[in-house]
Amino acid sequence: MRILQTHKSRIPDAPATGSPINQVDWDLLWERFGTTVVTITIWFIAGLSTPGFANVDNFVSVLRQSAFVGVSAVGMTFAIIAGTFDLSVGSTQALCAWVAVSVAKVAGVFPAFVTAVALGGVIGLCNGSLVALVRIPAFIATLGTMFLINGLTYIVTNGQTARFSGKPFVWWGNAQVMNLPVPFVVFLGCALLGAAILYRTSFGRFIYAIGCNREAANVAGVPVAKTTTLVFVVVGLFTGLGAMLLGARLYSAGPGLEPGFELNVIATVVLGGTRLAGGRGSMLGTVAAAILFATLANVLNLNHVDAFVQRVVVGLVLLLALSVEGVRQRLAEYWSKRVARIPQSSQPLRGDQL
Amino acid sequence: MLLMVGGVFAVLSPRFLTPGNLLNVCTSASVVAIVGLGMTLAIASGNFDLSVGSTAAFAGCVTVSLVQQIGVALAILAGLATGATVGLINGLIVTELGVPAFIATLGMLTIVRGAALIYTGGRDIYLYGQTQYKILSSGLTPVLLALALAIVLWFVLQHTRFGRHILATGSNAMSARRVGVRTSLVLLGVFSIVGAAAALSGLILSAQVLTGNGRLATGLELSAIAVVVLGGTPLTGGQASIAGTLQGSVLVAVINNGLNLLNVSIFYQNVTLGLLLLGAIALEALRTDRRRTKQLTTR
C-alpha cells in the first residue's frame, strides 16, 4: 500500500509541491476506493429515496445486470493495466454468444461453454499477435478486427438470430444460487481469479511493469511480446465467457447483439480507477464500477427517468468521476501558489531530494 | 492503390464508370471525408474525438428543426455552431479537467447522443417540401464542401502558426508548452473545428433524407478514424496527411460501391474494411521495423 506516500514523483507533469512526508494521498485513495464508496453511497441514498429499490428481487436484478459487462471488464482490466486496450470485444461477444447458443442447441451446455470461451481465446490470440508481433498499435489492430469480426458474424449467421431455451443452458443466465444470480457468481469468481493472477503471479507483475514503462520492462527482462499476446488472450477468454452468459440470459443471440459494448466495457474499467495510460488499476474498482453502472440504470428506471436522459446521466457520471482528480490537483496547485507567497521557514522537499 | 481498385471494378462492372454512379461514390466518400478531415487535425494534435457521430446527429436535428422557423441559411449556421460548441466542451474537459481525450469524448458520445434523442423526443423530424435545404446534399455540393475543407485545413496546417502549433502539440505537448505554445488554446481550437466538421457532415446526411433523426450516424466515429489511419496519419500525433484522408475515404467508398454493384452481400463490406485497415497498417509497421533494424545494423 502506497497510500501514505512520501513524494509526488509518480506524475512527472506535476510540479514538485511541498507535500510533507506522510501526508495522505487523496488521489490514490480516490483511485483505489472512490468507486466503491460512491457505489455504496448511491445504494444508501437509493434505498432511502426510491421505493422498490431495497428489496431482494431488485438487488438480484441489479447484480445480474452488472455481470454481463463485468465479466468482459475483468479481462479488459488486464489489457488497460498493460497499457493497451481491445475495441473488438463487442464484435467478439456477438460472435461468441451466437456460437454458444447454436452449440448448446445441438450439443449441450458444456460444449457450448468450451467453444465460446475457446473462440474468444483464439480471437484474442489473433489480436495479440497483431499487436505484439506485427506491432500494429492496439487501437488500430483491434479496430480492424472489430470490423472484420462484425462482418464475419453477419456472414456466418446470415443475419439471423439463434434461439435456444433448453433448461440447463438458460440456467446459467437466469437462475439463482443462494439468492445470488448465477451470472453474478460467475462474475465474482472471474474477478477473484483475475485479482489472484494480477496480484500473485509473475504474469500479473509483468503486466503492471509493461503498463508503467514498456521500454524499461523490456530492458529488465520482462517478456513483453509474450505477455502482451497473453493479455489479449485473457480479454478474449473472459469475453467469450460473458457472451455465453448473455446468450443464456436472453435465450438467444444474433449479430448486432449489443452495439457500443466495447465502449461500455472500457468505460467500466476506467470508472473503476484503472489508468488508461496503464500501469495502475485494481480489480475491486472494476467490480464496483460494473455494479455502479447497473445500479444507476436500475435507480433511474425505478424513478421513471426517460431512457434518453439515462444516457446523459451515465456520460456525466463517467466525466465527473474522472475529472475529480484533475480538479483536486488544480485546487491544490492554486492553494500551494497562495501559500508559497507567505515566506516559509522550512524548504519544501523536492522529489529528487528524498 | 485507389486507381487499381477503381480499374478492377470498372472492368468487372460496366455500370461502375457511369457519371451517376461516380457521383454516388463521391457523395458517400465526402460525408466520411469531412469528419475524417476534422479527425485528422485531432489525431495530429495527439488526441481523438469519439463524439463525432453523436455531434453529427445532434447538429442535424437542431438544423432540421430550425429550418421552418428561421430559414435555411441561419439554421445551417445554428447547426454548425452547435457542433463547434460540443467540440469546445470536449476541449474544455480535456484541457481544464485533465480527463484523457479518449474518455472525455467517450463520455460526450453518450451525453450528446442522449441530448439528440431528448431534443427530438426519439421521433423523426420531417421536412416536407423544403427543397432549399436539399441543396446541401444534391449534386456536387458535398464533394465541393469536402474539397474546400481539405484545402482550408491543408493551408492551415502548412502555412499558419496555428497549424504548426497543432503539429508541435501533437509531437510533444510538454516541449511545445516549454517553448511557449499555448497548448490548451490550440486544443480548444482543434476540438471546435472537429465538432464543426462533424456537424457539417451531419447536416449533409440529414439533408439527403430531409429528416432529423437522433440515431443518425451511429458508429461514424470509428469509420472516420479508420479512414484517417488508412490515409497514413499516424496515431502517435505530430503528423497529418490531408490528402491521405481524402484518398482513404474515397478508397473505402469505391470498395463499398463496387461490392454493391457486383451483388456482394453488404455483410462483406465490414470484412473488407477490417482487412484493408489491418493490411495497410501491417505493411507500414513491417516497413518501419525493417528500417529500424537497418539503422541498428549500420550503427
XYZ file of C-alpha atoms in Angstrom:
653
model
C 0.000 0.000 0.000
C 1.379 3.339 -1.005
C -1.468 5.373 0.408
C 0.950 7.039 2.796
C 3.356 8.234 0.212
C 6.496 10.224 0.631
C 6.859 12.246 -2.510
C 4.988 13.201 -5.634
C 7.247 11.770 -8.284
C 4.711 9.477 -9.903
C 3.199 12.227 -12.025
C 6.095 13.633 -13.998
C 3.990 16.568 -15.093
C 3.043 17.730 -11.627
C 5.047 20.471 -10.020
C 7.049 19.362 -7.037
C 4.737 20.817 -4.443
C 5.992 20.864 -0.929
C 3.931 17.957 0.345
C 5.062 16.978 3.811
C 6.102 13.419 4.472
C 3.316 11.003 5.480
C 0.529 13.132 4.119
C -2.468 11.120 2.961
C -2.526 10.849 -0.825
C -6.141 11.639 -1.666
C -5.654 10.936 -5.369
C -4.537 7.400 -4.728
C -7.274 6.838 -2.146
C -9.891 8.110 -4.585
C -8.454 5.965 -7.356
C -8.463 2.793 -5.241
C -11.695 3.097 -3.297
C -13.586 6.050 -4.789
C -15.882 3.961 -6.942
C -16.608 1.524 -4.131
C -17.536 4.327 -1.737
C -19.684 6.054 -4.349
C -21.466 2.785 -5.166
C -22.273 2.119 -1.521
C -23.418 5.734 -1.034
C -25.717 5.501 -4.022
C -27.153 2.261 -2.627
C -27.931 4.017 0.661
C -29.472 7.078 -0.972
C -31.466 4.996 -3.413
C -32.633 2.692 -0.627
C -33.967 5.671 1.330
C -35.420 7.668 -1.527
C -36.609 5.159 -4.106
C -39.435 2.841 -3.169
C -38.882 -0.595 -4.607
C -35.097 -0.345 -4.628
C -34.288 -2.002 -1.331
C -35.739 -5.443 -1.774
C -34.137 -8.764 -2.548
C -35.616 -9.187 -6.021
C -34.345 -5.810 -7.131
C -30.863 -6.385 -5.733
C -30.772 -9.690 -7.573
C -31.652 -8.000 -10.826
C -29.058 -5.229 -10.343
C -26.325 -7.731 -9.591
C -27.312 -9.910 -12.536
C -27.258 -6.931 -14.859
C -23.794 -5.925 -13.685
C -22.345 -9.301 -14.643
C -22.658 -9.168 -18.433
C -20.455 -6.125 -18.851
C -18.481 -7.087 -15.748
C -17.066 -10.414 -16.924
C -15.663 -8.766 -20.038
C -14.430 -5.834 -17.953
C -12.348 -8.227 -15.823
C -10.386 -9.124 -18.939
C -10.260 -5.519 -20.120
C -8.747 -4.522 -16.760
C -5.738 -6.674 -17.651
C -5.429 -5.007 -21.046
C -5.734 -1.442 -19.773
C -3.271 -2.004 -16.925
C -0.856 -3.315 -19.562
C -1.301 -0.012 -21.403
C -3.314 -1.342 -24.354
C -6.978 -1.941 -24.954
C -9.276 -4.004 -27.081
C -12.008 -2.447 -29.203
C -13.066 -5.779 -30.668
C -14.839 -7.144 -27.561
C -18.256 -6.047 -28.822
C -17.947 -7.991 -32.073
C -16.319 -10.912 -30.271
C -19.183 -11.001 -27.790
C -21.812 -11.151 -30.540
C -19.997 -13.941 -32.405
C -19.267 -15.989 -29.256
C -22.823 -15.608 -27.952
C -24.253 -16.806 -31.263
C -21.842 -19.758 -31.333
C -22.672 -20.617 -27.718
C -26.412 -20.635 -28.354
C -26.038 -22.643 -31.559
C -23.726 -25.218 -29.998
C -25.936 -25.519 -26.908
C -28.831 -26.348 -29.190
C -27.107 -29.339 -30.762
C -24.521 -30.488 -28.241
C -25.398 -29.276 -24.752
C -24.133 -26.805 -22.210
C -20.579 -27.952 -21.615
C -19.537 -27.971 -25.296
C -21.195 -24.558 -25.666
C -19.126 -23.237 -22.777
C -15.916 -24.680 -24.184
C -16.459 -23.437 -27.755
C -17.489 -19.920 -26.704
C -14.505 -19.478 -24.395
C -12.084 -21.123 -26.838
C -13.317 -18.988 -29.725
C -12.837 -15.885 -27.589
C -9.322 -17.071 -26.784
C -8.474 -17.637 -30.454
C -9.729 -14.164 -31.388
C -7.675 -12.763 -28.524
C -4.636 -14.630 -29.826
C -5.123 -13.027 -33.260
C -5.414 -9.560 -31.690
C -2.392 -10.208 -29.511
C -0.260 -11.391 -32.421
C -1.211 -8.342 -34.470
C -0.232 -6.037 -31.619
C 2.817 -7.829 -30.237
C 4.345 -9.486 -33.311
C 3.288 -7.354 -36.288
C 3.481 -4.304 -33.972
C 0.298 -2.596 -35.103
C -0.885 -0.096 -32.466
C -3.597 -1.765 -30.362
C -6.165 0.873 -31.219
C -5.919 0.235 -34.974
C -5.378 -3.515 -34.746
C -8.482 -4.102 -32.630
C -10.450 -1.535 -34.642
C -9.637 -3.599 -37.736
C -10.574 -6.911 -36.105
C -13.726 -5.249 -34.774
C -14.926 -4.542 -38.329
C -13.641 -7.929 -39.500
C -15.386 -9.996 -36.822
C -18.550 -7.930 -37.117
C -18.688 -8.679 -40.841
C -17.849 -12.347 -40.287
C -20.624 -12.643 -37.705
C -23.183 -11.359 -40.189
C -21.874 -13.749 -42.849
C -21.802 -16.798 -40.570
C -25.203 -16.094 -39.046
C -26.664 -14.818 -42.302
C -28.125 -12.023 -40.208
C -30.335 -14.464 -38.316
C -30.741 -14.765 -34.555
C -30.143 -18.178 -32.965
C -32.649 -19.220 -30.303
C -32.500 -21.944 -27.684
C -34.365 -22.251 -24.412
C -33.119 -25.576 -23.031
C -33.323 -25.642 -19.236
C -29.677 -26.479 -18.427
C -28.441 -23.732 -20.762
C -30.640 -20.841 -19.681
C -29.953 -21.780 -16.035
C -26.599 -20.036 -16.462
C -28.233 -16.748 -17.282
C -31.371 -16.750 -15.170
C -31.116 -18.992 -12.119
C -30.089 -18.146 -8.579
C -27.738 -19.862 -6.157
C -28.424 -18.999 -2.514
C -30.294 -15.860 -3.583
C -27.412 -14.749 -5.776
C -27.893 -14.722 -9.554
C -25.663 -17.232 -11.329
C -24.065 -14.699 -13.741
C -23.055 -12.562 -10.773
C -21.489 -15.561 -9.027
C -19.536 -16.294 -12.202
C -18.561 -12.613 -12.406
C -17.290 -12.634 -8.810
C -15.381 -15.848 -9.497
C -13.783 -14.259 -12.559
C -12.872 -11.137 -10.602
C -11.285 -13.195 -7.799
C -9.376 -15.270 -10.336
C -8.310 -12.107 -12.133
C -7.186 -10.458 -8.898
C -5.217 -13.567 -7.941
C -3.455 -13.569 -11.319
C -2.785 -9.819 -11.222
C -1.502 -9.607 -7.662
C 0.017 -13.033 -7.019
C 1.722 -14.219 -10.177
C 4.751 -13.093 -12.141
C 2.468 -12.694 -15.182
C 0.487 -10.112 -13.209
C 3.596 -8.234 -12.157
C 4.830 -8.262 -15.775
C 1.520 -6.657 -16.805
C 1.950 -3.808 -14.314
C 5.593 -3.412 -15.369
C 4.750 -3.189 -19.073
C 1.964 -0.732 -18.356
C 4.265 1.514 -16.317
C 7.082 1.598 -18.823
C 7.354 -0.752 -21.747
C 10.948 0.001 -22.580
C 12.109 -0.327 -19.001
C 10.236 -3.617 -18.643
C 11.871 -4.902 -21.815
C 15.337 -3.912 -20.613
C 14.652 -5.529 -17.244
C 13.990 -8.832 -18.970
C 10.188 -8.940 -18.980
C 8.982 -10.966 -21.988
C 6.992 -8.044 -23.389
C 5.711 -9.616 -26.622
C 4.624 -12.855 -24.926
C 2.911 -11.069 -22.044
C 1.086 -8.658 -24.361
C -0.182 -11.533 -26.507
C -1.356 -13.383 -23.401
C -3.166 -10.279 -22.154
C -5.258 -10.207 -25.321
C -5.949 -13.938 -24.951
C -7.196 -13.251 -21.414
C -9.506 -10.499 -22.721
C -10.856 -12.903 -25.347
C -11.406 -15.749 -22.857
C -13.401 -13.582 -20.446
C -15.376 -12.007 -23.295
C -16.288 -15.476 -24.576
C -17.490 -16.478 -21.125
C -19.510 -13.282 -20.703
C -21.013 -13.805 -24.150
C -22.218 -17.292 -23.187
C -23.863 -15.900 -20.043
C -25.623 -13.198 -22.052
C -26.811 -15.727 -24.635
C -28.175 -17.876 -21.813
C -29.861 -14.879 -20.215
C -31.588 -13.830 -23.455
C -32.369 -17.392 -24.687
C -30.978 -16.130 -27.989
C -28.129 -14.312 -29.691
C -27.563 -12.713 -33.046
C -25.299 -10.251 -34.812
C -25.506 -6.694 -33.550
C -26.191 -8.061 -30.063
C -25.150 -5.015 -28.075
C -23.952 -2.010 -30.074
C -21.327 0.055 -28.302
C -20.492 -2.783 -25.907
C -16.731 -2.235 -26.264
C -17.004 1.366 -25.132
C -19.213 0.366 -22.167
C -16.605 -2.149 -21.061
C -13.766 0.361 -21.332
C -15.849 2.971 -19.502
C -16.490 0.486 -16.681
C -12.805 -0.320 -16.261
C -11.781 3.338 -16.333
C -14.525 4.329 -13.913
C -13.089 1.679 -11.591
C -9.927 3.745 -11.267
C -7.719 1.946 -13.781
C -5.493 4.392 -15.609
C -5.950 4.475 -19.386
C -2.225 5.200 -19.645
C -1.531 1.853 -17.987
C 0.449 0.668 -15.010
C -2.169 1.246 -12.341
C -5.535 -0.218 -11.573
C -7.416 -2.683 -9.424
C -9.950 -5.464 -9.802
C -12.043 -4.190 -6.871
C -12.599 -0.940 -8.746
C -13.791 -2.765 -11.861
C -16.301 -4.841 -9.862
C -17.575 -1.731 -8.068
C -17.873 0.210 -11.331
C -19.822 -2.582 -13.033
C -22.253 -2.654 -10.095
C -22.391 1.167 -10.088
C -23.450 1.346 -13.737
C -26.087 -1.367 -13.213
C -27.350 0.411 -10.079
C -27.603 3.741 -11.873
C -29.646 2.240 -14.690
C -31.887 0.490 -12.170
C -32.466 3.540 -9.963
C -33.198 5.739 -12.974
C -35.648 3.155 -14.284
C -37.400 2.905 -10.931
C -37.768 6.692 -10.905
C -39.311 6.605 -14.384
C -36.446 8.551 -15.927
C -36.570 8.668 -19.691
C -34.175 6.237 -21.419
C -32.641 9.119 -23.355
C -31.958 11.095 -20.200
C -30.312 7.980 -18.747
C -27.629 8.110 -21.424
C -26.826 11.684 -20.477
C -26.604 10.741 -16.791
C -24.287 7.799 -17.490
C -21.965 10.001 -19.555
C -21.981 12.713 -16.895
C -21.111 10.213 -14.152
C -18.152 8.982 -16.189
C -16.874 12.513 -16.797
C -17.436 13.605 -13.190
C -15.634 10.602 -11.745
C -12.631 11.160 -13.976
C -12.365 14.886 -13.521
C -12.272 14.697 -9.712
C -8.525 14.178 -9.683
C -7.806 16.935 -12.197
C -9.965 19.423 -10.332
C -8.402 18.484 -6.996
C -4.915 18.924 -8.407
C -5.842 22.307 -9.864
C -7.164 23.429 -6.485
C -4.031 22.129 -4.767
C -1.850 23.961 -7.273
C -3.779 27.170 -6.717
C -3.622 26.706 -2.964
C 0.114 25.991 -2.932
C 0.715 29.110 -5.012
C -1.116 31.163 -2.413
C 0.781 29.510 0.410
C 4.072 29.998 -1.429
C 3.664 33.768 -1.196
C 3.972 33.539 2.557
C 7.650 33.046 3.482
C 8.176 29.575 4.882
C 10.709 28.536 7.470
C 11.340 25.109 6.025
C 12.301 24.486 2.449
C 9.759 22.296 0.637
C 11.135 18.858 -0.138
C 11.557 18.020 -3.778
C 11.071 14.532 -5.108
C 14.706 14.074 -6.054
C 15.962 15.091 -2.616
C 14.294 12.221 -0.842
C -3.945 1.544 -54.887
C -7.051 3.638 -55.429
C -6.656 3.575 -59.224
C -6.013 -0.160 -59.118
C -9.193 -0.890 -57.173
C -11.153 1.510 -59.370
C -9.783 -0.168 -62.506
C -10.728 -3.639 -61.259
C -14.308 -2.566 -60.565
C -14.510 -0.711 -63.904
C -13.586 -3.950 -65.686
C -15.861 -6.134 -63.592
C -18.948 -3.965 -63.698
C -19.983 -1.862 -66.699
C -22.078 0.392 -64.524
C -19.196 1.477 -62.298
C -17.847 4.176 -64.601
C -21.180 5.876 -65.336
C -21.333 9.523 -64.181
C -24.294 8.874 -61.910
C -22.504 6.113 -60.065
C -19.281 8.055 -59.701
C -21.281 10.918 -58.209
C -22.758 8.464 -55.700
C -19.301 7.275 -54.758
C -18.034 10.827 -54.327
C -21.045 11.875 -52.234
C -20.729 8.983 -49.807
C -16.968 9.495 -49.664
C -17.293 13.182 -48.866
C -19.576 12.649 -45.858
C -16.925 10.474 -44.196
C -14.131 12.647 -45.557
C -15.460 15.801 -43.894
C -15.490 14.154 -40.466
C -12.196 12.458 -41.284
C -10.550 15.787 -42.125
C -11.513 17.183 -38.750
C -10.356 13.960 -37.116
C -7.008 14.274 -38.934
C -6.454 17.531 -37.085
C -7.417 15.939 -33.760
C -5.109 12.969 -34.320
C -2.288 15.255 -35.478
C -2.637 17.125 -32.184
C -2.302 13.823 -30.306
C -5.977 13.396 -29.448
C -9.128 11.633 -30.558
C -12.702 12.648 -30.808
C -15.088 9.748 -30.317
C -18.138 12.007 -30.073
C -18.327 12.986 -33.766
C -21.146 10.579 -34.652
C -23.346 11.924 -31.875
C -22.392 15.500 -32.710
C -23.370 14.948 -36.343
C -26.767 13.594 -35.279
C -27.398 16.403 -32.777
C -26.431 19.157 -35.228
C -28.583 17.565 -37.927
C -31.606 17.525 -35.623
C -31.077 21.113 -34.489
C -30.812 22.387 -38.056
C -33.777 20.431 -39.380
C -35.973 21.637 -36.545
C -34.994 25.272 -37.124
C -35.280 25.392 -40.919
C -39.001 26.145 -40.809
C -38.627 28.942 -38.290
C -35.501 30.910 -39.128
C -34.737 29.963 -42.718
C -32.209 27.645 -44.267
C -29.058 29.751 -44.027
C -29.469 30.670 -40.362
C -30.447 27.095 -39.500
C -27.277 25.776 -41.118
C -25.232 28.297 -39.152
C -27.006 27.230 -35.971
C -26.178 23.590 -36.715
C -22.513 24.348 -37.279
C -22.437 26.440 -34.111
C -23.953 23.527 -32.188
C -21.177 21.279 -33.440
C -18.470 23.787 -32.600
C -19.940 24.225 -29.111
C -19.911 20.486 -28.470
C -16.318 20.451 -29.680
C -15.442 23.345 -27.395
C -16.917 21.472 -24.422
C -14.837 18.435 -25.382
C -11.766 20.635 -25.463
C -12.547 22.232 -22.107
C -12.985 18.833 -20.469
C -9.652 17.686 -21.873
C -7.636 20.819 -21.118
C -9.216 22.147 -17.948
C -10.333 18.997 -16.126
C -7.389 16.891 -17.246
C -9.506 13.976 -18.482
C -7.806 11.963 -21.263
C -9.371 12.788 -24.653
C -10.405 9.176 -25.213
C -12.540 9.088 -22.067
C -13.739 12.684 -22.279
C -15.114 12.234 -25.787
C -16.417 8.767 -24.898
C -18.489 10.356 -22.160
C -19.597 13.084 -24.547
C -20.556 10.394 -27.091
C -23.286 9.087 -24.780
C -24.232 12.535 -23.474
C -24.649 14.167 -26.890
C -26.434 11.128 -28.305
C -28.805 11.328 -25.350
C -29.229 15.067 -25.929
C -30.088 14.486 -29.593
C -32.689 11.871 -28.660
C -34.175 14.079 -25.937
C -34.296 17.006 -28.355
C -36.241 15.015 -30.928
C -38.172 13.015 -28.362
C -36.920 9.899 -30.142
C -39.062 10.725 -33.180
C -38.091 11.745 -36.682
C -38.484 15.391 -37.674
C -39.638 15.581 -41.288
C -39.145 18.492 -43.647
C -41.733 18.280 -46.380
C -41.077 20.350 -49.465
C -38.040 22.177 -48.098
C -36.145 21.833 -51.350
C -33.781 24.665 -50.472
C -32.249 22.620 -47.680
C -31.820 19.732 -50.110
C -29.170 21.801 -51.950
C -26.706 20.820 -49.238
C -26.720 17.210 -50.365
C -27.588 17.389 -54.059
C -25.254 17.404 -56.996
C -21.645 18.219 -56.366
C -22.216 20.261 -53.194
C -20.922 17.640 -50.691
C -17.863 16.979 -52.846
C -17.098 20.675 -53.178
C -17.580 21.177 -49.441
C -15.177 18.330 -48.679
C -12.587 19.659 -51.116
C -12.913 23.201 -49.785
C -12.498 21.974 -46.218
C -9.481 19.933 -47.262
C -7.825 22.915 -48.923
C -8.504 25.190 -45.951
C -7.195 22.659 -43.430
C -4.158 21.925 -45.606
C -3.379 25.627 -45.766
C -3.872 25.995 -42.006
C -1.558 23.071 -41.262
C 1.159 24.072 -43.715
C 1.188 27.820 -43.690
C -0.149 29.195 -40.427
C 1.199 29.440 -36.930
C -1.896 27.701 -35.576
C -1.159 24.722 -37.852
C 2.446 24.462 -36.734
C 1.338 24.702 -33.125
C -1.091 21.817 -33.699
C 1.715 19.620 -35.006
C 4.045 20.733 -32.222
C 1.436 19.900 -29.577
C 0.882 16.518 -31.183
C 4.507 15.522 -31.388
C 5.345 16.522 -27.819
C 2.907 18.527 -25.715
C 5.415 19.080 -22.886
C 8.114 20.538 -25.129
C 5.566 22.610 -27.013
C 4.407 24.127 -23.721
C 8.012 24.763 -22.684
C 8.773 26.718 -25.840
C 5.734 28.874 -25.358
C 2.941 27.229 -27.342
C -0.347 27.706 -25.525
C -1.336 24.077 -25.927
C -4.722 24.402 -24.212
C -5.810 27.108 -26.633
C -4.549 25.040 -29.564
C -6.537 22.028 -28.379
C -9.681 24.110 -27.833
C -9.373 25.302 -31.430
C -8.796 21.795 -32.743
C -11.767 20.305 -30.910
C -14.048 23.126 -32.070
C -13.019 22.509 -35.691
C -13.640 18.775 -35.290
C -17.086 19.497 -33.842
C -17.986 21.888 -36.663
C -16.773 19.382 -39.287
C -18.837 16.632 -37.683
C -21.842 18.957 -37.683
C -21.346 19.705 -41.393
C -21.430 16.031 -42.315
C -24.460 15.587 -40.064
C -26.201 18.377 -41.984
C -25.424 16.713 -45.312
C -26.721 13.378 -44.030
C -29.947 14.920 -42.751
C -30.378 16.909 -45.993
C -30.112 13.695 -48.003
C -33.257 12.335 -46.390
C -34.773 15.695 -45.324
C -35.193 14.180 -41.867
C -33.763 14.897 -38.461
C -33.112 11.664 -36.593
C -31.392 11.259 -33.227
C -29.957 7.906 -34.270
C -28.218 9.301 -37.349
C -24.544 8.477 -37.966
C -24.135 5.798 -35.284
C -20.605 4.414 -35.444
C -19.370 7.277 -37.633
C -16.537 7.946 -35.171
C -14.795 4.644 -35.799
C -15.197 4.793 -39.595
C -13.748 8.301 -39.543
C -10.730 7.186 -37.522
C -10.315 4.194 -39.840
C -10.251 6.477 -42.875
C -7.675 8.790 -41.283
C -5.421 5.886 -40.351
C -5.823 4.363 -43.804
C -4.666 7.702 -45.221
C -1.360 7.389 -43.414
C -1.756 9.784 -40.479
C -0.026 8.057 -37.559
C -1.961 7.769 -34.290
C 1.083 8.963 -32.361
C 0.421 12.578 -33.350
C 2.596 15.308 -34.778
C 1.984 14.395 -38.409
C -1.034 14.850 -40.643
C -1.868 13.824 -44.181
C -4.875 15.716 -45.501
C -4.557 14.220 -48.986
C -4.228 10.778 -47.419
C -7.502 11.174 -45.553
C -9.277 12.160 -48.784
C -7.821 9.152 -50.572
C -8.704 6.850 -47.708
C -12.343 7.908 -47.708
C -12.623 7.609 -51.499
C -10.997 4.170 -51.369
C -13.485 2.895 -48.786
C -16.405 4.395 -50.733
C -15.165 2.874 -54.018
C -14.804 -0.566 -52.482
C -18.239 -0.469 -50.850
C -19.844 0.781 -54.049
C -18.026 -1.761 -56.212
C -19.057 -4.637 -53.958
C -22.657 -3.424 -54.123
C -22.571 -3.315 -57.924
C -21.147 -6.829 -58.005
C -24.065 -8.032 -55.863
C -21.801 -8.965 -52.977
C -23.696 -9.121 -49.696
C -23.478 -5.946 -47.609
C -22.108 -8.127 -44.815
C -18.771 -8.328 -46.623
C -18.250 -4.559 -46.508
C -17.133 -4.593 -42.887
C -14.867 -7.568 -43.539
C -13.118 -5.737 -46.378
C -12.809 -2.551 -44.335
C -11.220 -4.533 -41.490
C -8.842 -6.415 -43.785
C -7.884 -3.223 -45.593
C -7.123 -1.435 -42.350
C -5.066 -4.293 -40.939
C -3.243 -4.897 -44.225
C -2.314 -1.255 -44.741
C -1.078 -0.784 -41.210
C 0.722 -4.125 -41.091
C 2.672 -3.180 -44.233
C 3.514 0.170 -42.688
C 4.577 -1.438 -39.398
C 6.753 -4.032 -41.114
C 8.401 -1.349 -43.232
C 9.331 0.840 -40.250
C 10.516 -2.301 -38.478
C 12.912 -3.109 -41.294
C 14.124 0.478 -41.352
C 14.771 0.307 -37.641
C 16.773 -2.922 -37.888
C 18.758 -1.466 -40.784
C 19.585 1.573 -38.692
C 20.698 -0.669 -35.862
C 22.955 -2.765 -38.076
C 24.549 0.199 -39.817
C 25.211 1.824 -36.500
